[in-house]
Amino acid sequence: VALGYTVGSTKIINQGNEALVERLGKFNRKLSPGLNFIVPLIDSVVVEDTLKEQVLDTKEQEAITKDNVALKVDAVTFWRILELERTHYAVDNIYEALENLVLTALRSEIGGIELANTYSSRNEINHALLQQLDEATATWGVKVTRVEIQNITVKDEDLRKSLEAERAAESKKQAAIKEAEGKRQAAIAEANGTVAAIELISRALQGHQNPKDVLQYLIAQKYVDASFKIGESNNSKVVFMNPSHLTEAISDLLHSDSHHGDGNGSSPN
């Protein structure tokens, strides 16, 4: 009898759990993790549950947006028990009650926004759901720590394809705008670089004894560089040019008169 009494009076609670003890049908105390003793036949452990954070993955549900579009949505909720006594005595089945509350809040939140905002406002929807659930479960002794919408799918297949095509077209439009802006910035940078190079060459030539020779050298160098680039191209074509023609053209350009007349009515060369 003593052995049976001893065995019946011990209760081991695992780490992270709590248990509730009733004495003669009335709540008496909570049991913490470790070895606990109760009075057999008088005390009874009515519930043992975890205080660790739990995950509630709600199944996909149908919801109607503010502009009457049917959607399929599902969410995952993270929650934990703070006061096991209130959780056990305030609600009959905390898991079923919490799931139904999440589904109701999710439908209500989706019903207050238009379809165009459902995808771009996920963070706002998650925050609103969290606040709503946290307030509703305050008397249950639980804490909703986070709510995340997993999927939002348009129920009508034709409408879903149309929306996907519209989003794809908008993405291409934005990409084209960014590409055009990049080319514009590159052209501006190249033009500014050319202007800076011309100004630098102009300042360098001002103190040079033979500026025309320098210009001839620079133009010839550009000609050689362009010829090499043509030869390296995969689609290049053979172009036969007489280098003497280029030299003569450069010489004529550099030695041409820049004045509009000599004062005697003669025209410039």
C-alpha positions as a printed NumPy array, in Angstrom:
array([[   0.   ,    0.   ,    0.   ],
       [   2.816,    2.351,    0.863],
       [   4.581,    1.555,   -2.414],
       [   1.384,    2.092,   -4.402],
       [   0.724,    5.323,   -2.585],
       [   4.241,    6.538,   -3.329],
       [   4.056,    5.649,   -7.021],
       [   0.599,    7.177,   -7.365],
       [   1.661,   10.402,   -5.698],
       [   4.577,   11.161,   -8.03 ],
       [   4.238,   13.009,  -11.291],
       [   7.117,   13.884,  -13.64 ],
       [   6.662,   16.903,  -15.905],
       [   8.983,   17.276,  -18.909],
       [  10.974,   20.43 ,  -19.514],
       [   8.963,   23.039,  -21.422],
       [   5.624,   21.68 ,  -20.183],
       [   3.205,   22.516,  -17.41 ],
       [   0.355,   20.592,  -15.828],
       [  -2.793,   21.533,  -13.922],
       [  -3.925,   19.735,  -10.792],
       [  -7.522,   19.643,   -9.549],
       [  -8.417,   18.656,   -6.02 ],
       [ -11.893,   17.222,   -5.7  ],
       [ -12.85 ,   18.777,   -9.039],
       [ -11.509,   22.257,   -8.287],
       [  -8.317,   23.802,   -9.59 ],
       [  -5.582,   23.493,   -6.995],
       [  -2.171,   24.299,   -8.466],
       [   0.192,   24.011,  -11.42 ],
       [   3.008,   21.507,  -11.716],
       [   6.368,   22.754,  -12.984],
       [   8.943,   20.648,  -14.891],
       [  10.624,   17.959,  -12.809],
       [   9.42 ,   15.655,  -10.014],
       [   6.115,   16.632,   -8.358],
       [   3.924,   15.003,   -5.717],
       [   0.141,   14.874,   -5.58 ],
       [  -2.356,   13.271,   -3.203],
       [  -3.743,   10.078,   -4.777],
       [  -7.508,    9.767,   -5.109],
       [  -7.909,   13.411,   -4.111],
       [  -5.699,   15.205,   -6.612],
       [  -5.793,   14.577,  -10.367],
       [  -3.744,   15.943,  -13.234],
       [  -6.331,   17.219,  -15.701],
       [  -4.067,   18.556,  -18.446],
       [  -0.422,   18.737,  -19.407],
       [   0.622,   20.946,  -22.311],
       [   3.693,   22.61 ,  -23.774],
       [   4.645,   26.228,  -23.262],
       [   6.889,   26.249,  -26.325],
       [   5.972,   28.186,  -29.466],
       [   3.658,   26.22 ,  -31.733],
       [   2.75 ,   26.46 ,  -35.407],
       [  -0.809,   26.455,  -36.717],
       [  -0.927,   25.883,  -40.472],
       [  -4.453,   26.668,  -41.619],
       [  -5.773,   24.977,  -44.719],
       [  -6.539,   26.915,  -47.88 ],
       [  -9.758,   28.888,  -47.667],
       [ -11.851,   30.91 ,  -50.091],
       [ -12.183,   34.652,  -49.518],
       [ -13.858,   37.489,  -51.438],
       [ -12.053,   40.784,  -51.969],
       [ -13.63 ,   44.216,  -51.747],
       [ -14.107,   44.291,  -55.541],
       [ -15.828,   40.842,  -55.52 ],
       [ -12.95 ,   38.654,  -56.725],
       [ -12.761,   35.119,  -55.312],
       [  -9.356,   34.181,  -53.888],
       [  -7.804,   31.148,  -52.258],
       [  -5.656,   32.079,  -49.27 ],
       [  -3.894,   30.259,  -46.489],
       [  -1.788,   31.414,  -43.578],
       [   0.541,   30.092,  -40.917],
       [   0.263,   31.299,  -37.31 ],
       [   2.91 ,   31.111,  -34.594],
       [   1.623,   31.121,  -31.032],
       [   2.394,   29.916,  -27.513],
       [   0.626,   29.35 ,  -24.21 ],
       [   1.403,   31.914,  -21.534],
       [  -1.045,   30.856,  -18.801],
       [  -2.107,   27.239,  -19.029],
       [  -4.788,   27.699,  -16.375],
       [  -6.649,   30.346,  -18.408],
       [  -6.131,   28.414,  -21.644],
       [  -7.714,   25.274,  -20.168],
       [ -10.633,   26.89 ,  -18.368],
       [ -11.427,   29.877,  -20.634],
       [ -11.933,   27.948,  -23.888],
       [ -13.028,   24.377,  -24.538],
       [ -10.531,   23.496,  -27.31 ],
       [  -7.784,   26.046,  -27.819],
       [  -6.504,   24.503,  -31.073],
       [  -9.898,   24.421,  -32.781],
       [ -10.838,   27.85 ,  -31.441],
       [  -7.589,   29.414,  -32.623],
       [  -7.879,   27.871,  -36.097],
       [ -11.436,   29.139,  -36.564],
       [ -10.416,   32.574,  -35.312],
       [  -7.54 ,   32.759,  -37.804],
       [  -9.793,   31.781,  -40.712],
       [ -12.44 ,   34.319,  -39.731],
       [  -9.908,   37.13 ,  -39.335],
       [  -8.262,   36.21 ,  -42.639],
       [ -11.537,   36.362,  -44.572],
       [ -12.448,   39.634,  -42.885],
       [  -9.115,   41.245,  -43.705],
       [  -9.141,   40.109,  -47.353],
       [ -12.715,   41.347,  -47.718],
       [ -11.65 ,   44.877,  -46.805],
       [  -9.094,   45.368,  -49.594],
       [  -9.17 ,   45.283,  -53.378],
       [  -7.519,   42.634,  -55.501],
       [  -4.772,   44.962,  -56.75 ],
       [  -3.61 ,   45.546,  -53.167],
       [  -3.633,   41.953,  -51.942],
       [  -0.203,   41.13 ,  -53.388],
       [   1.535,   44.411,  -52.583],
       [   0.097,   44.763,  -49.068],
       [   1.036,   41.424,  -47.533],
       [   3.023,   43.024,  -44.725],
       [   0.103,   45.29 ,  -43.838],
       [  -2.297,   42.328,  -43.905],
       [   0.021,   40.257,  -41.696],
       [   0.321,   43.111,  -39.209],
       [  -3.451,   43.659,  -39.11 ],
       [  -4.083,   39.938,  -38.599],
       [  -1.525,   39.775,  -35.8  ],
       [  -3.073,   42.704,  -33.984],
       [  -6.597,   41.347,  -34.398],
       [  -5.696,   37.834,  -33.223],
       [  -3.62 ,   39.068,  -30.321],
       [  -6.517,   41.129,  -29.007],
       [  -9.025,   38.299,  -29.44 ],
       [  -6.867,   35.706,  -27.655],
       [  -5.842,   37.909,  -24.73 ],
       [  -8.438,   36.278,  -22.428],
       [  -7.371,   32.756,  -23.457],
       [  -3.924,   32.968,  -21.897],
       [  -2.109,   32.568,  -25.233],
       [   0.122,   34.872,  -27.249],
       [   0.068,   35.079,  -31.053],
       [   3.628,   35.987,  -31.983],
       [   3.455,   36.101,  -35.796],
       [   1.06 ,   35.593,  -38.701],
       [   2.245,   35.039,  -42.266],
       [   0.091,   34.675,  -45.383],
       [   1.576,   31.858,  -47.459],
       [  -0.331,   31.914,  -50.744],
       [  -2.846,   34.169,  -52.452],
       [  -4.328,   32.652,  -55.601],
       [  -7.105,   33.927,  -57.836],
       [  -9.767,   31.243,  -58.071],
       [ -10.837,   32.023,  -61.66 ],
       [  -8.234,   30.567,  -64.046],
       [  -8.82 ,   33.058,  -66.881],
       [  -8.598,   36.031,  -64.549],
       [  -5.444,   34.631,  -62.968],
       [  -3.742,   34.267,  -66.379],
       [  -4.8  ,   37.782,  -67.321],
       [  -3.331,   39.203,  -64.129],
       [  -0.093,   37.29 ,  -64.63 ],
       [   0.203,   38.626,  -68.18 ],
       [  -0.46 ,   42.157,  -66.897],
       [   2.221,   41.844,  -64.225],
       [   4.685,   40.452,  -66.79 ],
       [   3.993,   43.371,  -69.132],
       [   4.472,   45.853,  -66.288],
       [   7.785,   44.205,  -65.378],
       [   9.   ,   44.446,  -68.992],
       [   7.92 ,   48.08 ,  -69.098],
       [   9.866,   48.933,  -65.969],
       [  12.905,   47.037,  -67.296],
       [  12.758,   48.963,  -70.586],
       [  12.499,   52.272,  -68.722],
       [  15.518,   51.419,  -66.574],
       [  17.497,   50.314,  -69.628],
       [  16.684,   53.55 ,  -71.476],
       [  17.645,   55.591,  -68.43 ],
       [  20.926,   53.689,  -68.197],
       [  21.723,   54.389,  -71.849],
       [  20.895,   58.064,  -71.362],
       [  23.198,   58.328,  -68.369],
       [  25.945,   56.509,  -70.296],
       [  25.581,   58.881,  -73.267],
       [  25.756,   61.895,  -70.964],
       [  28.842,   60.496,  -69.252],
       [  30.496,   59.79 ,  -72.612],
       [  29.721,   63.296,  -73.877],
       [  31.094,   64.855,  -70.685],
       [  34.219,   62.726,  -71.063],
       [  34.665,   63.864,  -74.662],
       [  34.283,   67.517,  -73.692],
       [  36.789,   67.116,  -70.874],
       [  39.257,   65.396,  -73.23 ],
       [  38.934,   68.183,  -75.815],
       [  39.489,   70.841,  -73.17 ],
       [  42.539,   68.975,  -71.859],
       [  44.039,   68.641,  -75.362],
       [  43.287,   72.292,  -76.104],
       [  45.139,   73.461,  -72.979],
       [  48.048,   71.146,  -73.769],
       [  48.37 ,   72.462,  -77.352],
       [  48.413,   76.114,  -76.325],
       [  52.015,   75.904,  -75.139],
       [  53.24 ,   73.468,  -77.807],
       [  55.501,   74.618,  -80.62 ],
       [  54.   ,   72.39 ,  -83.326],
       [  50.308,   71.812,  -82.43 ],
       [  49.458,   70.717,  -85.981],
       [  51.933,   67.84 ,  -85.798],
       [  50.38 ,   66.709,  -82.535],
       [  46.886,   66.786,  -84.029],
       [  48.093,   64.798,  -87.03 ],
       [  49.538,   62.188,  -84.704],
       [  46.324,   61.93 ,  -82.648],
       [  44.122,   61.573,  -85.732],
       [  46.408,   58.947,  -87.211],
       [  46.368,   57.033,  -83.942],
       [  42.555,   57.046,  -83.93 ],
       [  42.629,   55.755,  -87.49 ],
       [  44.927,   52.876,  -86.553],
       [  42.804,   51.979,  -83.481],
       [  39.641,   51.914,  -85.59 ],
       [  41.35 ,   49.66 ,  -88.141],
       [  42.324,   47.187,  -85.411],
       [  38.782,   47.116,  -84.048],
       [  37.399,   46.367,  -87.507],
       [  39.859,   43.5  ,  -87.868],
       [  38.965,   41.994,  -84.461],
       [  35.219,   41.943,  -85.113],
       [  33.62 ,   38.568,  -85.936],
       [  31.453,   40.219,  -88.559],
       [  34.225,   42.374,  -89.971],
       [  34.601,   43.051,  -93.686],
       [  37.739,   43.872,  -95.643],
       [  37.902,   47.568,  -96.537],
       [  40.638,   48.753,  -98.941],
       [  41.769,   52.283,  -98.169],
       [  44.701,   54.338,  -99.367],
       [  46.506,   55.769,  -96.317],
       [  47.9  ,   58.604,  -98.41 ],
       [  44.4  ,   59.911,  -99.007],
       [  43.864,   60.113,  -95.264],
       [  47.186,   61.891,  -94.76 ],
       [  46.398,   64.396,  -97.498],
       [  42.935,   65.049,  -96.05 ],
       [  44.397,   65.66 ,  -92.599],
       [  47.051,   67.96 ,  -94.024],
       [  44.466,   69.966,  -95.986],
       [  42.292,   70.226,  -92.876],
       [  45.073,   71.48 ,  -90.665],
       [  46.564,   73.9  ,  -93.214],
       [  43.28 ,   75.396,  -94.457],
       [  42.651,   79.065,  -93.825],
       [  40.256,   79.775,  -91.018],
       [  39.517,   83.414,  -91.933],
       [  36.497,   84.49 ,  -93.964],
       [  38.42 ,   86.794,  -96.288],
       [  41.537,   88.903,  -96.67 ],
       [  39.715,   92.249,  -96.867],
       [  39.993,   92.484, -100.716],
       [  36.828,   90.558, -101.427],
       [  38.607,   87.276, -102.046],
       [  36.956,   84.166, -100.793],
       [  38.636,   81.73 ,  -98.356],
       [  40.294,   78.512,  -99.632]])
